[in-house]
XYZ file of C-alpha atoms in Angstrom:
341
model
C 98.203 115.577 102.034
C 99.227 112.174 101.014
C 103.583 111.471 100.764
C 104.443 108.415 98.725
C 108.304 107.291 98.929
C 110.486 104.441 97.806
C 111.756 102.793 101.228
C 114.969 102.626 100.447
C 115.582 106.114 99.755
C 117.708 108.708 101.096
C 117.054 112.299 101.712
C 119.576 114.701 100.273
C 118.790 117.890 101.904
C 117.420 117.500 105.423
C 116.381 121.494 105.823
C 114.888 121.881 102.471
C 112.552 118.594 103.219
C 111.740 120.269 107.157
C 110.571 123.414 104.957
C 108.080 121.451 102.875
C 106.783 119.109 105.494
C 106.926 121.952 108.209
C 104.269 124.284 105.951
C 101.911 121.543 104.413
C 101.590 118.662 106.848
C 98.273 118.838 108.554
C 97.410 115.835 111.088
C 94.051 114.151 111.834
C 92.811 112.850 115.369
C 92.368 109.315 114.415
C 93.728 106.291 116.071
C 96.595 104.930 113.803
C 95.612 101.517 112.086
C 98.020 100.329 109.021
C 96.296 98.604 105.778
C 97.275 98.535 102.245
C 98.240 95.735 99.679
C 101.673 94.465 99.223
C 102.170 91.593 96.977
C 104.650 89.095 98.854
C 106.294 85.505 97.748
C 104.641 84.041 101.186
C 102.716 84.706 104.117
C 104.557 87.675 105.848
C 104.334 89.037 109.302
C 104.052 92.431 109.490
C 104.745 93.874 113.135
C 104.821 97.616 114.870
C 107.150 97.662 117.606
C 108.173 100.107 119.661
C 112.006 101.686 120.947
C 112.062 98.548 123.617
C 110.993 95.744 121.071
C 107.706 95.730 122.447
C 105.119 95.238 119.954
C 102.195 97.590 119.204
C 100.456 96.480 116.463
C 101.003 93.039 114.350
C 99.470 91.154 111.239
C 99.587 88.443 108.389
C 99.737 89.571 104.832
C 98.367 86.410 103.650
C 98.305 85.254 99.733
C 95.777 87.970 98.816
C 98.125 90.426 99.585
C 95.926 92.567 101.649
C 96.298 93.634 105.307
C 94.673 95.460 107.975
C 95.587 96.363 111.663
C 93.456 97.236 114.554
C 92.855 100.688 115.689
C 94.736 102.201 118.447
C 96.174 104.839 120.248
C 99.755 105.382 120.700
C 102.179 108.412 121.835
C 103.665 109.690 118.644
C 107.363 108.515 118.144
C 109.441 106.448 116.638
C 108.731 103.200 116.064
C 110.100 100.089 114.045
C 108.545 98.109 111.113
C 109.261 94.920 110.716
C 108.253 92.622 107.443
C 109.359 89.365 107.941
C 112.915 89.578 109.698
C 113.954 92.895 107.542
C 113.746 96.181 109.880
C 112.762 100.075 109.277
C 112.655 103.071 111.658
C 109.423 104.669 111.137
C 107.812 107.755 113.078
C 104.350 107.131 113.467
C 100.907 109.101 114.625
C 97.261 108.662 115.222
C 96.710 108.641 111.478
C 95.528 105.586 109.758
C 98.805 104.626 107.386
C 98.663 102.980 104.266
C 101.497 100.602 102.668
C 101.594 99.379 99.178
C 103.960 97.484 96.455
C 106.141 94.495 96.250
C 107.997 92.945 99.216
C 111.113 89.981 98.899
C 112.279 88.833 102.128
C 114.993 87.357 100.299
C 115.989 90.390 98.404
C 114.698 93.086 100.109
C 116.563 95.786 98.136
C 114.385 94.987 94.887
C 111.634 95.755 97.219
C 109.326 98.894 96.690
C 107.029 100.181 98.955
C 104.677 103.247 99.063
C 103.696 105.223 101.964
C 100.551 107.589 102.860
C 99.907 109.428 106.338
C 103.391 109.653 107.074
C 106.278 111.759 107.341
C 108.836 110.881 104.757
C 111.897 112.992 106.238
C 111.005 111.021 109.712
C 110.620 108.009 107.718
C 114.613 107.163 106.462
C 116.974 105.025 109.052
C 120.443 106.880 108.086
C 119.323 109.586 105.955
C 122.368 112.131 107.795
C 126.128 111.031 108.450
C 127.046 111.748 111.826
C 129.227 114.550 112.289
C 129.514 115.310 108.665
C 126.336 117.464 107.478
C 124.924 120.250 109.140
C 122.021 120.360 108.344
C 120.017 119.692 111.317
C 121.797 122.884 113.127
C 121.182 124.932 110.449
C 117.179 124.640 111.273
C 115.710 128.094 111.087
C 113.625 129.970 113.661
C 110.560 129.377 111.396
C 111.026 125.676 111.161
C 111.923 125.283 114.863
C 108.124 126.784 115.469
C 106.323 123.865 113.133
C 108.100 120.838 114.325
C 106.202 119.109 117.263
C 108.250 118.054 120.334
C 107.673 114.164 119.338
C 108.844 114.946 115.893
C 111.647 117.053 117.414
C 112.889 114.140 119.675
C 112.454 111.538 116.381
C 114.367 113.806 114.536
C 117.003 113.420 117.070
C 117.023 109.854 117.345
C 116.680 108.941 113.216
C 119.647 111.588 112.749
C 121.808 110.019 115.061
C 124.030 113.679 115.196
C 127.276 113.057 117.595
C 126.675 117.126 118.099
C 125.860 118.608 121.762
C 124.567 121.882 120.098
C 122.106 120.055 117.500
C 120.728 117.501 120.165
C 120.854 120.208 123.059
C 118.705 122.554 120.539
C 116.242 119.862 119.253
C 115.747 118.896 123.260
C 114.955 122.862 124.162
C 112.094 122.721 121.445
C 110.726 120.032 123.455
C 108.563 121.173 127.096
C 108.980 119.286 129.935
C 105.877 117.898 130.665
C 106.125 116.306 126.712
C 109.677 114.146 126.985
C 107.027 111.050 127.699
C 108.291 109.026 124.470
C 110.756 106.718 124.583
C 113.030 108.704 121.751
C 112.186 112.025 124.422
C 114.110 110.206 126.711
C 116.555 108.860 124.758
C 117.048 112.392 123.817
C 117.541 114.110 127.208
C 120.050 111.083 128.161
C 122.150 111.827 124.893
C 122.417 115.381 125.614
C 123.417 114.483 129.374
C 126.632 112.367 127.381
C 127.092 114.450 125.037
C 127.330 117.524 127.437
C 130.667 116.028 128.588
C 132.253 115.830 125.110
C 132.441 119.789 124.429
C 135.330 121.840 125.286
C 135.435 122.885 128.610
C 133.917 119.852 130.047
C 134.457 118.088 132.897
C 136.068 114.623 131.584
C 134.160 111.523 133.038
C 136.309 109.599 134.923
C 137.114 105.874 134.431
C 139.145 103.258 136.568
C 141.120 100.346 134.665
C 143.655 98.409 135.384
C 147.685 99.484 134.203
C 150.686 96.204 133.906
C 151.051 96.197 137.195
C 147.389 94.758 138.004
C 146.916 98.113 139.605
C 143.671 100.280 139.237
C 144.051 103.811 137.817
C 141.603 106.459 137.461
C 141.667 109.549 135.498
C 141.248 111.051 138.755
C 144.264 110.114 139.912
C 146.665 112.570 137.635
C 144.722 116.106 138.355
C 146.443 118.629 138.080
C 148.460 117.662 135.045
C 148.112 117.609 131.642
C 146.737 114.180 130.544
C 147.118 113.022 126.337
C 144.432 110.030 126.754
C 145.059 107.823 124.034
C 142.427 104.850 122.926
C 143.439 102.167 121.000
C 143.967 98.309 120.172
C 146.993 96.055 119.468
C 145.255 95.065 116.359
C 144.643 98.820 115.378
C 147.641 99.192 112.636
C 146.471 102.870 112.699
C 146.780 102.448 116.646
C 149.858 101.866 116.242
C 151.239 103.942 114.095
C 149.886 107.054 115.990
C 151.475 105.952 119.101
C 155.601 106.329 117.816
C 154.211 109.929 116.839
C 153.301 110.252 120.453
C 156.666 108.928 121.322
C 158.232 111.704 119.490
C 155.765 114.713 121.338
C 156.472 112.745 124.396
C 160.694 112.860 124.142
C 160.284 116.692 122.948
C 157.588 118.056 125.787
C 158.004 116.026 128.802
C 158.227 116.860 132.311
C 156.231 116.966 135.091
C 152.952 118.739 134.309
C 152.229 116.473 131.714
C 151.215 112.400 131.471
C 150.624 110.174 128.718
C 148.019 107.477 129.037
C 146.569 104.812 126.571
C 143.913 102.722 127.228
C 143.966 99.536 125.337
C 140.640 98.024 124.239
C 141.752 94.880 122.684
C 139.542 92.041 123.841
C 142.569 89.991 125.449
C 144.994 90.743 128.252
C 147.315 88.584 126.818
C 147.124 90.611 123.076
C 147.310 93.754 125.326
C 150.652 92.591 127.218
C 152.136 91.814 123.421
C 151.487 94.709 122.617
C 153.260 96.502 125.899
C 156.258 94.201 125.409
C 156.327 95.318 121.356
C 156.427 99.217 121.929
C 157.785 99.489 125.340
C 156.347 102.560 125.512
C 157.550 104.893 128.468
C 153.778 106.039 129.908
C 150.512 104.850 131.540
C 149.224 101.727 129.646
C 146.010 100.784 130.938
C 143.225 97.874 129.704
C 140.073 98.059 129.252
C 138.770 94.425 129.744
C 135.496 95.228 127.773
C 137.231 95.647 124.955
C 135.823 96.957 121.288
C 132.151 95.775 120.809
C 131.862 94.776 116.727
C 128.040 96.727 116.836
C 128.663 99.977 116.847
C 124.953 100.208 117.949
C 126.439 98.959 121.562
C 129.407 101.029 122.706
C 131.103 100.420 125.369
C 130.875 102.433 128.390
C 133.811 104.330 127.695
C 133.019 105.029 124.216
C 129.507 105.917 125.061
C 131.181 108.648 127.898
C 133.784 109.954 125.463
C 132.191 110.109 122.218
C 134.117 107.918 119.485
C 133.497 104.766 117.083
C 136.787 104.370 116.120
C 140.285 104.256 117.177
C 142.702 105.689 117.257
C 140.921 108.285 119.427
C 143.048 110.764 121.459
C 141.957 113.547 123.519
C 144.065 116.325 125.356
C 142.732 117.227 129.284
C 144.009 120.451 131.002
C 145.628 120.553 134.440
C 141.415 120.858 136.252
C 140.553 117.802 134.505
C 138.471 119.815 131.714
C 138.388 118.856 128.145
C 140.644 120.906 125.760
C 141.106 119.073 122.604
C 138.876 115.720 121.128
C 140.069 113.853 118.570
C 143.314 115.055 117.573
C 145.955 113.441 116.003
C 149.913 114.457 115.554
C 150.800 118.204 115.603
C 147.645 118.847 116.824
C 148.534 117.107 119.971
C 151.599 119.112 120.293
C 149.476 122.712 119.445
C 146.911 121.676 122.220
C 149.705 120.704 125.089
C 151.670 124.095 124.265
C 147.807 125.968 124.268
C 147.421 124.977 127.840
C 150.841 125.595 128.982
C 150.669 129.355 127.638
């Protein structure tokens, strides 16, 4: 069965689509080669590569318009298409692919592009908002049986999910012996992270430095109950959030419980403004690597504690577990009185 879909089109309901492909896509044993005829302004380069930038397969659509790979063999995954400088996430078989329409480098929005011998729901860079439709753990039993454990492991990785359960169930579908693929293992790494972001979890521990020049690790304050507060000087919201800590802070303290916020601002010297501006009465620590501007290259300690965006406070029990993520206000207070019970 041939698909055909606009490229720049987004998938509204991720389960319904997994239904349709799940019961009608049947697969061939070729080698995947990609031809078709796209009308372009100027010779274009049209490139397969894979999760690591490396490339697989690569062409010129010259003024005639038409194109044609070689024939190989690749593991099934995802993979990136590149015309010209503009980029797509793709998820690609041994099954000869054919593209056709109109391509502007300039403008590639008024682009338009038709696919056949592909998935379309594998197809879409950011068809799901993290976090915000369920969809992919809503997956049925039946639908769970059809998807392959490449397409499983794509589906992952094109989703993007910040969920444990949805990444931890798309992983089980997926034997051992078959997490070969670059998105497999991409997969099985998320799912390690994301395993210490649920409640319950042991909270990775981190060293920085506090005014002082002083290392401190999260390590250092077990037994108590930590409020772990992320932010920037530059972070109105940031800032705001922290005189309603102030407040929880004057009403609940005493010994079982520490405040700590860990500044990512980019300079010490913005950091130390910010210390001598609020004056605030707990750990202040900084994070020298401060806030990377791609969010498609967290830092280290957003990567280990799950967030994109700050303010970001979590709440630790007294055995260094997680017991509240991304809280703000009262529900800082509920989650401090909840572990004292």
């Amino acid at each position: 069965m041939n698909y055909k879909l606009i490229i720049m089109t987004k998938v509204k309901n991720l389960l319904l689509t997994i239904l349709l492909l799940c019961g009608t896509t049947v697969w061939g044993n070729n080698g995947l080669r990609i031809s078709g005829r796209i009308k372009v302004l100027k010779p274009t380069t049209l490139q397969i590569k894979d999760m690591n930038e490396g490339v697989v397969l690569s062409c010129i659509i010259g003024t005639n318009n038409t194109f044609s790979t070689d024939e190989i063999n690749i593991i099934p995954d995802v993979y990136k298409l590149y015309l010209g400088e503009t980029e797509q996430n793709i998820y690609l078989e041994n099954n000869p692919v054919t593209i056709n329409g109109y391509f502007d480098e300039k403008n590639p929005e008024q682009s338009s592009l038709s696919f056949t011998g592909i998935d379309p729901f594998l197809t879409l860079q950011n068809y799901m908002p993290a976090e915000k439709d369920p969809d992919i753990a809503t997956i049925s039993t039946s639908v769970k049986g059809k998807l392959t454990p490449s397409m499983a492991s794509a589906l992952a990785y094109l989703a993007d999910v910040n969920d444990y359960q949805s990444n931890k169930m798309l992983l089980d579908m997926i034997p051992e012996q078959d997490r070969k693929s670059l998105s497999a293992k991409w997969l099985v790494n998320r799912v390690e992270i994301l395993s210490h972001q649920i409640i319950g979890a042991e909270c990775p521990d981190f060293t920085f430095t506090d005014a002082n020049g002083k290392n401190v690790s999260l390590k250092d304050f077990r037994g108590k109950i930590v409020v772990l507060d992320f932010c920037a000087s530059w972070c109105g919201p940031c800032r705001k959030e922290m005189r309603s800590m102030l407040t929880i802070y004057n009403e609940l303290k005493a010994d079982d419980l520490e405040f700590i916020s860990v500044s990512l601002d980019d300079s010490e010297a913005k950091w130390r403004k910010m210390l001598d501006e609020e004056k605030l009465p707990w750990v202040m620590l900084w994070d020298k690597t401060g806030f990377p501007k791609n969010s498609k290259t967290p830092s280290a300690i957003q990567t280990d504690y799950g967030f994109y965006s700050i303010p970001f406070l979590v709440v630790i029990d007294k055995e260094g577990k997680l017991a509240a993520r991304n809280v703000r206000g009262e529900q800082v207070r509920e989650a401090i009185l909840k572990i004292r019970q």
